[in-house]
XYZ file of C-alpha atoms in Angstrom:
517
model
C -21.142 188.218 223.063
C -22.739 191.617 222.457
C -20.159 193.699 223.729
C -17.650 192.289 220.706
C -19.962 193.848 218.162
C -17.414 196.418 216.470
C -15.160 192.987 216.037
C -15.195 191.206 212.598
C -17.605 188.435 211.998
C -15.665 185.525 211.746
C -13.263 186.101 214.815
C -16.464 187.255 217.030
C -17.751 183.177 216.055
C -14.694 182.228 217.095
C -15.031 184.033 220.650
C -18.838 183.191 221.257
C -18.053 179.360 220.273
C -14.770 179.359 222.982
C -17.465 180.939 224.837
C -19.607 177.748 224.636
C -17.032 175.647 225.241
C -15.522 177.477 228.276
C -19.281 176.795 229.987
C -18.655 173.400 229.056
C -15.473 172.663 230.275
C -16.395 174.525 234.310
C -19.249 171.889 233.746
C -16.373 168.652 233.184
C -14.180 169.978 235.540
C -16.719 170.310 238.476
C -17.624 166.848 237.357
C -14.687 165.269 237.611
C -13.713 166.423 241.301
C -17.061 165.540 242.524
C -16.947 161.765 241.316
C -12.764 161.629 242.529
C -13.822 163.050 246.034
C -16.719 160.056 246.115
C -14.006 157.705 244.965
C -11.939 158.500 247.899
C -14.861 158.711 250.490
C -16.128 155.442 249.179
C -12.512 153.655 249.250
C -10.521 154.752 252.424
C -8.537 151.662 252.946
C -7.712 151.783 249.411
C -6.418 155.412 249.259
C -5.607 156.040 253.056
C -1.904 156.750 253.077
C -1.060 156.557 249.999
C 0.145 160.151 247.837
C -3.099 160.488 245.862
C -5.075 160.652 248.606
C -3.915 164.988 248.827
C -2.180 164.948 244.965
C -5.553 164.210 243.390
C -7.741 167.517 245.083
C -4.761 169.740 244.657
C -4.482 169.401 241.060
C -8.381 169.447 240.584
C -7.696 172.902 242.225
C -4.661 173.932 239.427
C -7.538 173.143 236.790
C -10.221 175.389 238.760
C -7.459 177.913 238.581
C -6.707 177.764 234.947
C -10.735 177.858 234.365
C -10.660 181.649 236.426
C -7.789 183.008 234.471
C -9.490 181.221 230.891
C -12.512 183.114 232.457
C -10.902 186.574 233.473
C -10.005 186.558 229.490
C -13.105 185.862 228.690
C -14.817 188.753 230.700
C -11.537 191.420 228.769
C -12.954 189.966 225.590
C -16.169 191.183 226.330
C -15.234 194.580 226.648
C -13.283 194.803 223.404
C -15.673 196.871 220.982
C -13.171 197.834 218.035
C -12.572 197.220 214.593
C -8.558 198.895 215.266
C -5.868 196.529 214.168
C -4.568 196.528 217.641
C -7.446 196.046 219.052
C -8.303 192.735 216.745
C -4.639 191.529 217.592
C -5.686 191.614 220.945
C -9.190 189.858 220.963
C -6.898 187.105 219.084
C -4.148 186.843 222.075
C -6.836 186.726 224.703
C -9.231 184.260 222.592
C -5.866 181.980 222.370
C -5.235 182.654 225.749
C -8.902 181.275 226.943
C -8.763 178.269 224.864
C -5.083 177.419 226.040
C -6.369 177.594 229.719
C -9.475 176.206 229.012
C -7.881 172.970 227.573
C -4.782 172.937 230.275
C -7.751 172.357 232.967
C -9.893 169.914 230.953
C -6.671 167.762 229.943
C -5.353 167.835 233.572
C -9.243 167.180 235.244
C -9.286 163.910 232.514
C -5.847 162.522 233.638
C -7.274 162.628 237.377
C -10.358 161.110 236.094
C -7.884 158.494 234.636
C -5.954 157.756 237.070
C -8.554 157.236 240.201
C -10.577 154.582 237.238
C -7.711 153.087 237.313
C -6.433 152.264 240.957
C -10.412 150.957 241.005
C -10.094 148.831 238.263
C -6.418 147.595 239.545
C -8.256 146.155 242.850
C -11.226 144.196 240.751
C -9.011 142.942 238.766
C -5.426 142.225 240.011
C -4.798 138.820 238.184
C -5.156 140.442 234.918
C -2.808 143.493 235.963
C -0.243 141.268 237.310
C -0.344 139.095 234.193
C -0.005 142.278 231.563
C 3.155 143.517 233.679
C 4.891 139.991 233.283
C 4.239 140.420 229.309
C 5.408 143.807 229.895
C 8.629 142.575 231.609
C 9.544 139.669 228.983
C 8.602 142.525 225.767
C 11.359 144.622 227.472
C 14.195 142.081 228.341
C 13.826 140.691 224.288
C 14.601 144.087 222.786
C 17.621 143.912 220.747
C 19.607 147.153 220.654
C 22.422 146.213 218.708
C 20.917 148.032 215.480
C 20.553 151.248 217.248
C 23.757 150.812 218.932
C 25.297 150.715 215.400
C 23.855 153.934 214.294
C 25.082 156.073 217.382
C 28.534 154.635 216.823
C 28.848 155.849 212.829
C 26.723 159.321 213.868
C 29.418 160.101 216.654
C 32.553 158.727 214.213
C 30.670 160.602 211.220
C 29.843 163.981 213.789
C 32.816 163.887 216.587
C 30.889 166.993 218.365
C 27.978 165.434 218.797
C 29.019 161.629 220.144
C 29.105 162.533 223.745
C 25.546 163.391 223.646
C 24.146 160.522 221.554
C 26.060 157.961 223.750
C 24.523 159.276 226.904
C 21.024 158.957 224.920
C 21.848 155.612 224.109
C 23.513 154.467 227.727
C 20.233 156.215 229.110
C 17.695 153.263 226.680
C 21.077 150.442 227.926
C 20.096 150.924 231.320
C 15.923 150.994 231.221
C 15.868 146.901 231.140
C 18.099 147.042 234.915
C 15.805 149.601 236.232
C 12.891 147.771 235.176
C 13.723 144.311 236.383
C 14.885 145.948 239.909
C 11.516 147.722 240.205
C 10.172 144.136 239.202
C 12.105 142.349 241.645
C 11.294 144.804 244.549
C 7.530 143.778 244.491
C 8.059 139.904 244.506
C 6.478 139.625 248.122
C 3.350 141.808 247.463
C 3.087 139.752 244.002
C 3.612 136.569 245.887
C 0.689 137.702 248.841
C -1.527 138.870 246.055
C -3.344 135.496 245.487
C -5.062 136.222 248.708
C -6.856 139.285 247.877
C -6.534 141.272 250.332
C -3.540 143.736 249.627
C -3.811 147.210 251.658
C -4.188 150.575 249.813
C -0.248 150.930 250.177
C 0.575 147.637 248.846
C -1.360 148.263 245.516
C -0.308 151.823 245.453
C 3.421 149.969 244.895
C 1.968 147.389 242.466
C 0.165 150.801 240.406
C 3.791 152.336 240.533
C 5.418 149.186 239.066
C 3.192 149.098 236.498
C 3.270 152.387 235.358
C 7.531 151.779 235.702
C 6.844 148.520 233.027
C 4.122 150.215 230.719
C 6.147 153.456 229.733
C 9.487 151.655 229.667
C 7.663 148.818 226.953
C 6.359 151.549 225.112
C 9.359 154.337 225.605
C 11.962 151.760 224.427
C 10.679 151.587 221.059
C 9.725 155.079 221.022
C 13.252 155.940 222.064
C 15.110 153.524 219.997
C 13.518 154.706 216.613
C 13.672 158.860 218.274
C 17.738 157.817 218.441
C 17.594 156.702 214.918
C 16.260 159.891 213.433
C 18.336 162.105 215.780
C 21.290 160.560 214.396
C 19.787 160.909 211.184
C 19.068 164.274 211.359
C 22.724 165.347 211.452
C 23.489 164.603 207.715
C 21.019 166.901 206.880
C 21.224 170.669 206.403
C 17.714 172.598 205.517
C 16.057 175.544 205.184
C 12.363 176.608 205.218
C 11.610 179.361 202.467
C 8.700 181.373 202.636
C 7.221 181.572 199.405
C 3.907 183.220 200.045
C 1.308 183.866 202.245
C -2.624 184.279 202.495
C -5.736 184.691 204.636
C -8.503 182.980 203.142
C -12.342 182.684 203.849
C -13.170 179.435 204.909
C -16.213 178.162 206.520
C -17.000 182.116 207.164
C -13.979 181.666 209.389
C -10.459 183.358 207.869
C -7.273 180.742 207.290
C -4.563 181.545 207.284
C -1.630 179.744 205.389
C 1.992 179.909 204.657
C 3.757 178.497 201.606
C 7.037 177.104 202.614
C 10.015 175.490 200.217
C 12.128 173.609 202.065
C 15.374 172.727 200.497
C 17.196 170.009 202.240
C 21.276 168.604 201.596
C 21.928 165.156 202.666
C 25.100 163.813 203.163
C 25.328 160.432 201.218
C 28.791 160.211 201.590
C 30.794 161.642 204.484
C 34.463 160.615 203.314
C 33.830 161.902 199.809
C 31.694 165.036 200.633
C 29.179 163.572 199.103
C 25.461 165.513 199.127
C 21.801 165.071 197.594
C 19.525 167.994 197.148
C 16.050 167.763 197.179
C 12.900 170.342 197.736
C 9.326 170.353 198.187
C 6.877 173.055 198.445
C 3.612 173.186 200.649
C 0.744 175.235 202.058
C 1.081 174.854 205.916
C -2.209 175.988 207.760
C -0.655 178.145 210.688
C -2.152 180.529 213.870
C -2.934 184.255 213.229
C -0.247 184.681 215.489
C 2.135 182.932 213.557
C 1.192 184.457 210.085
C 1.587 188.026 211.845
C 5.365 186.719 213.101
C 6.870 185.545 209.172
C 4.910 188.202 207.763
C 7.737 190.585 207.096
C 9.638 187.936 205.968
C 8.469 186.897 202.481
C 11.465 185.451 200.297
C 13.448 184.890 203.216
C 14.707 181.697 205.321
C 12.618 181.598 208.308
C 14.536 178.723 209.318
C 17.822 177.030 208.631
C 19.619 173.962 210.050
C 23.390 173.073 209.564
C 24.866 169.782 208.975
C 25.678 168.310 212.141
C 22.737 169.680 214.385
C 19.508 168.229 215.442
C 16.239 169.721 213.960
C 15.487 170.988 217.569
C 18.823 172.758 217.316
C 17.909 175.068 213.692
C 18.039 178.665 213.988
C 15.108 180.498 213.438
C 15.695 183.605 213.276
C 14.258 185.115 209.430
C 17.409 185.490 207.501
C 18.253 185.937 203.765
C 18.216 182.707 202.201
C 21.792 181.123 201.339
C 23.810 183.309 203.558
C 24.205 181.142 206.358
C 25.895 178.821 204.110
C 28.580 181.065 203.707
C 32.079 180.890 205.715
C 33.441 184.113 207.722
C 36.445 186.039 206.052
C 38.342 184.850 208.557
C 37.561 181.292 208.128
C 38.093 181.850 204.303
C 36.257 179.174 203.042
C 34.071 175.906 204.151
C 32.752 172.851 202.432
C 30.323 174.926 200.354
C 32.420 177.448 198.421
C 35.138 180.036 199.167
C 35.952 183.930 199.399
C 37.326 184.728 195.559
C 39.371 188.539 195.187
C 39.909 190.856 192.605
C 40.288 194.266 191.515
C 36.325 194.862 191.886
C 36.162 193.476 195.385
C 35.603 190.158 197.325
C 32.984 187.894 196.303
C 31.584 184.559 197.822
C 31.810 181.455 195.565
C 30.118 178.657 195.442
C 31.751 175.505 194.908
C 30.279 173.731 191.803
C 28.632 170.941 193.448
C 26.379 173.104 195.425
C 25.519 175.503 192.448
C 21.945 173.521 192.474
C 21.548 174.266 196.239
C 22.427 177.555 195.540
C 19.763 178.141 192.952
C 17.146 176.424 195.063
C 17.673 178.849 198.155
C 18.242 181.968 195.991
C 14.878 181.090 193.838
C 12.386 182.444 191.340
C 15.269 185.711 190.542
C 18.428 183.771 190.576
C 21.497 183.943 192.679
C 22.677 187.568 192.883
C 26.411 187.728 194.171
C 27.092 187.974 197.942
C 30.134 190.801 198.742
C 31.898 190.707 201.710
C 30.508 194.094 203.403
C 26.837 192.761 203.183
C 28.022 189.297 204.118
C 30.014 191.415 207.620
C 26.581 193.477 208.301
C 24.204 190.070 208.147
C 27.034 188.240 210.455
C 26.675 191.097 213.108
C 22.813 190.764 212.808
C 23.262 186.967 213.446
C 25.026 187.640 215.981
C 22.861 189.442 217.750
C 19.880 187.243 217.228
C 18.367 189.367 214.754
C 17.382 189.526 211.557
C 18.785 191.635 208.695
C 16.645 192.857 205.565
C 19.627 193.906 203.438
C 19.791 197.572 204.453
C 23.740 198.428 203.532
C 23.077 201.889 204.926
C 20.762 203.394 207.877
C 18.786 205.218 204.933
C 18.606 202.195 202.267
C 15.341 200.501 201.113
C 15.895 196.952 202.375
C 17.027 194.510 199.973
C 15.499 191.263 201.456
C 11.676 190.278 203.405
C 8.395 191.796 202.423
C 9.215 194.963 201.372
C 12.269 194.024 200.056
C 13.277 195.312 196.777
C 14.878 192.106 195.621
C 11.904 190.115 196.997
C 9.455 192.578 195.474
C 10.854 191.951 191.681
C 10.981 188.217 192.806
C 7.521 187.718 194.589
C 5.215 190.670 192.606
C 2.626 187.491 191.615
C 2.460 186.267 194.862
C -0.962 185.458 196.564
C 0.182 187.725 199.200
C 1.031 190.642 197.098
C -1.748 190.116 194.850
C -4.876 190.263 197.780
C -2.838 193.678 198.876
C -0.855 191.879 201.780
C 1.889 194.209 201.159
C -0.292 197.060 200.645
C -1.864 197.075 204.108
C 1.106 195.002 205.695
C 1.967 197.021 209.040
C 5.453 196.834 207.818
C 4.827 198.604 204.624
C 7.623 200.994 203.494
C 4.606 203.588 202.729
C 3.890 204.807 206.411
C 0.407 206.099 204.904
C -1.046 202.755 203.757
C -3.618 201.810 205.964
C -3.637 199.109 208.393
C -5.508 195.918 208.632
C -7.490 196.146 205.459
C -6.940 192.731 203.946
C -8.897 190.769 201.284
C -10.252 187.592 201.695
C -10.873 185.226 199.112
C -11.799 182.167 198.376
C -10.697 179.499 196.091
C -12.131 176.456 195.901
C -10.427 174.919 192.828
C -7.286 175.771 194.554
C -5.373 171.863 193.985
C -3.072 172.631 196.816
C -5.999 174.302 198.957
C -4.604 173.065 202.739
C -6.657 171.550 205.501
C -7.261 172.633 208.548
C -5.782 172.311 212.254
C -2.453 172.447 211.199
C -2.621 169.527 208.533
C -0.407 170.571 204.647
C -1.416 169.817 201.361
C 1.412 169.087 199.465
C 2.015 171.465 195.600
C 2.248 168.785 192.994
C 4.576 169.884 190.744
C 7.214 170.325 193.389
C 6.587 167.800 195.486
C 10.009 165.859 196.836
C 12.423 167.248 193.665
C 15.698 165.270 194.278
C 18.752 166.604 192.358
C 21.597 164.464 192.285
C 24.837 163.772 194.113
C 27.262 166.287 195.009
C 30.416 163.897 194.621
C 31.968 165.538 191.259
C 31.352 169.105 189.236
C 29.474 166.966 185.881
C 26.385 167.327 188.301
C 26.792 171.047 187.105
C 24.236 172.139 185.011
C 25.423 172.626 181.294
C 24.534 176.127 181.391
C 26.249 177.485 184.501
C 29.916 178.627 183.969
C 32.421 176.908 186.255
C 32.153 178.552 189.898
C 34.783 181.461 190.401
C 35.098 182.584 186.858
C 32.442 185.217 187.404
C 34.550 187.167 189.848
C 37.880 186.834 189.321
C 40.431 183.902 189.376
C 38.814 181.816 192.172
C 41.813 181.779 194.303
C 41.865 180.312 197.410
C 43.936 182.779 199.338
C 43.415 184.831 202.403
C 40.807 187.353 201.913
C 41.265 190.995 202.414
C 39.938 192.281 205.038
C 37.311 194.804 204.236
C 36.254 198.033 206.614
C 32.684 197.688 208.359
C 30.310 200.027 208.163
C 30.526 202.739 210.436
C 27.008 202.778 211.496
C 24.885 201.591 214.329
C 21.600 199.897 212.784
C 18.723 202.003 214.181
C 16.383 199.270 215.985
C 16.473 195.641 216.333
C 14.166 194.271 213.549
C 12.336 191.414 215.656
C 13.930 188.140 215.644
C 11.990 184.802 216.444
C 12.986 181.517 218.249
C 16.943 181.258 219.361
C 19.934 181.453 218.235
C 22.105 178.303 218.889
């Protein structure tokens, strides 16, 4: 890979082993369609009329295709001579491009491979087939639902908007044992004739279908049942994914790079009584350059936050200030967290006292600076809008919140980020002078919560799975916190004023990720 000399060390290893394995993968792929096209030449009665007989060659042909385009990246690569930040962010989206394409065809050329082993194998040995899809039958017609059934019924009384959906999930696992046992049924003759051994190509295709109808309904009940379970479970849970720090180390002679995420999570012990547990835990998550580059202007902030009453697949992740999206709307007033308090000074939001732990947790290291209603009107517009907001009151302002932040900067100056000049030479730098894409990389071996790699976490110790009590009563208030609402005023739980807007049209859209539900 000559022509990627001006590149940096460890990402041109990167590109000339993808390189490697791009040669190997043409290699499997041609392999593959060569030994299913002798499989079908060698087996016509077997194949002839059957949907595999064209499906098979057509999708070795989508994973020749995905080779060329893994291939036409390669050849850009190539040409890419460049030190320039740009320049390395590009050799990194084409390098992920190759070895997305590259796998795509290699997976799809193995399931082929798969498949045609397997209609071979079905014909040597159809006693043994036909005996695993009668286990497969009786597994399936002994599952007991009722404990599932029981959850879904307390989720939808518990979560009234969300019943609909997790009764159709469950009607959907009811109905799998009729389907199966009518796709059973249907191939009682060609069972019955199979003792002679001498089923057609079309016969066995239908026996191959059946089976494949028994094998992922055994195994996707289960899955499903317990994937029910947690869904319901997931809707007494609200949570939010801090970013604490982040870092690029030197690994192997290849960089790492790693985000440091708190996640604070409220669970809902007790729906009658409002009831709520707190817990955190902290942890170095090993992530993709391209997803350091996408959180890192968002330091201190919530890259992710999930309400009470949603799935996980439903959070919102879109980088906002941590704790705001707790807070209710001035029209709304209030909401099961806290309230809008007035007074001469201005409108304030409260938290009520048995979220005042939460409240620390998601505010962090500097402690929970009052939320007024103009900044809590500017974020909502943001939200919105889908994007994020960085605490800028004005056009002009600094911004309060993410990387260059002036609240995060008091909060997050010992940071491994800060400290190996991340903010320095982030491209998001307030000093438009600081140069780009000159980043230190160390290397700490005694690190205790040093992550592994491919995406594994190592957990931090000393924070690991902090649990803080129920949220049933205000004695779960720490001693030293004065009672909620004193701070601002009375704590009055009337109407809030309204308060003007600002005026002002926010200059660009800072970049949002993910979507807004």
């Amino acid at each position: 890979m000559t022509g990627c000399a001006g590149l940096p060390r460890s990402l041109r290893q990167d590109i000339a082993a993808e390189s490697e394995k791009l040669d190997q993968a043409k290699f499997q792929v041609a392999r593959v369609e060569k030994a299913v096209k002798e499989d079908l030449a060698k087996q016509p009665d077997l194949f002839r009329g059957t949907p595999v007989e064209t499906e098979w060659p057509a999708r070795m042909n989508v994973a020749e295709t995905r080779l060329d385009r893994a291939q036409d990246a390669r050849r850009q690569l190539e040409k890419i001579n460049s030190s320039d930040r740009g320049e390395v962010i590009r050799a990194e989206r084409l390098l992920a491009e190759t070895r997305r394409m590259r796998q795509a065809a290699v997976d799809e050329a193995v399931r082929v491979e798969g498949e045609s082993k397997r209609w071979l194998d079905f014909q040597r040995n159809l006693p043994s087939h036909l005996a695993q899809m009668q286990q497969e039958r009786d597994q399936i017609k002994a599952l007991d639902l009722a404990p599932v059934a029981q959850v879904v019924e307390k989720a939808g009384r518990d979560w009234p908007a969300k019943k609909a959906d997790l009764d159709s999930r469950l009607n959907g696992i009811r109905s799998t044992p009729d389907r199966v046992e009518q796709q059973w049924q249907a191939t009682e003759a060609i069972r019955q004739s199979a003792g002679s051994g001498k089923l057609a190509g079309p016969q066995i295709a239908t026996l191959i279908q059946a089976d494949t109808v028994l094998s992922d309904a055994a195994t996707g009940l289960s899955r499903n049942t317990e994937d029910l379970k947690n869904l319901s479970g997931q809707l007494y849970d609200s949570w939010d994914r801090i970013l604490e720090d982040l870092e690029i180390t030197d690994q192997d002679r290849a960089p790492l790079y790693r985000e440091k995420v708190k996640t604070v999570r409220t669970h809902f012990v007790d729906m009658a009584e409002k009831k709520t547990e707190t817990s955190t835990d902290v942890k170095w998550v090993d992530v993709t350059p391209e997803a350091y580059r996408g959180v890192e202007k968002d330091l201190g902030m919530a890259i992710a936050h999930k309400d009470a009453g949603l799935y996980d697949s439903e959070a919102n992740n879109i980088a906002q200030p941590a704790g705001y999206a707790y807070i209710a709307t001035p029209e709304a007033g209030r909401n099961q967290y806290g309230y809008w308090s007035h007074n001469e000074g201005g409108s304030f939001w409260t938290f009520l006292p048995q979220y005042l732990i939460m409240r620390e947790l998601l505010w962090g290291r500097g402690g929970y600076q009052p939320v007024v209603l103009n900044q809590y009107n500017v974020y909502h517009d943001y939200q919105r809008q889908n994007r994020s907001w960085y605490g800028q009151e004005t056009p002009q302002a600094a911004p309060k919140y993410g990387t260059t932040g002036t609240f995060t900067q008091k909060r997050y100056g010992d940071s491994r980020y800060v400290q190996s000049g991340g903010y320095k030479s982030s491209a998001f730098s307030s000093n438009p002078s600081a140069p780009a894409g000159s980043r230190n990389f160390r290397t700490e071996p005694n690190d205790s919560s040093q992550g592994k790699r491919f995406g594994k976490s190592a957990d931090t110790p000393s924070s690991q799975g902090r649990q803080f009590g129920s949220g049933g009563s205000s004695s779960d208030r720490p001693s030293a916190e004065p009672p909620s609402g004193r701070r601002f005023g009375g704590g009055s739980n009337a109407e809030p004023r309204s308060a003007p807007r600002p005026s002002y049209a926010p200059r660009s859209a800072p970049r949002s990720f993910g979507r807004r539900r």
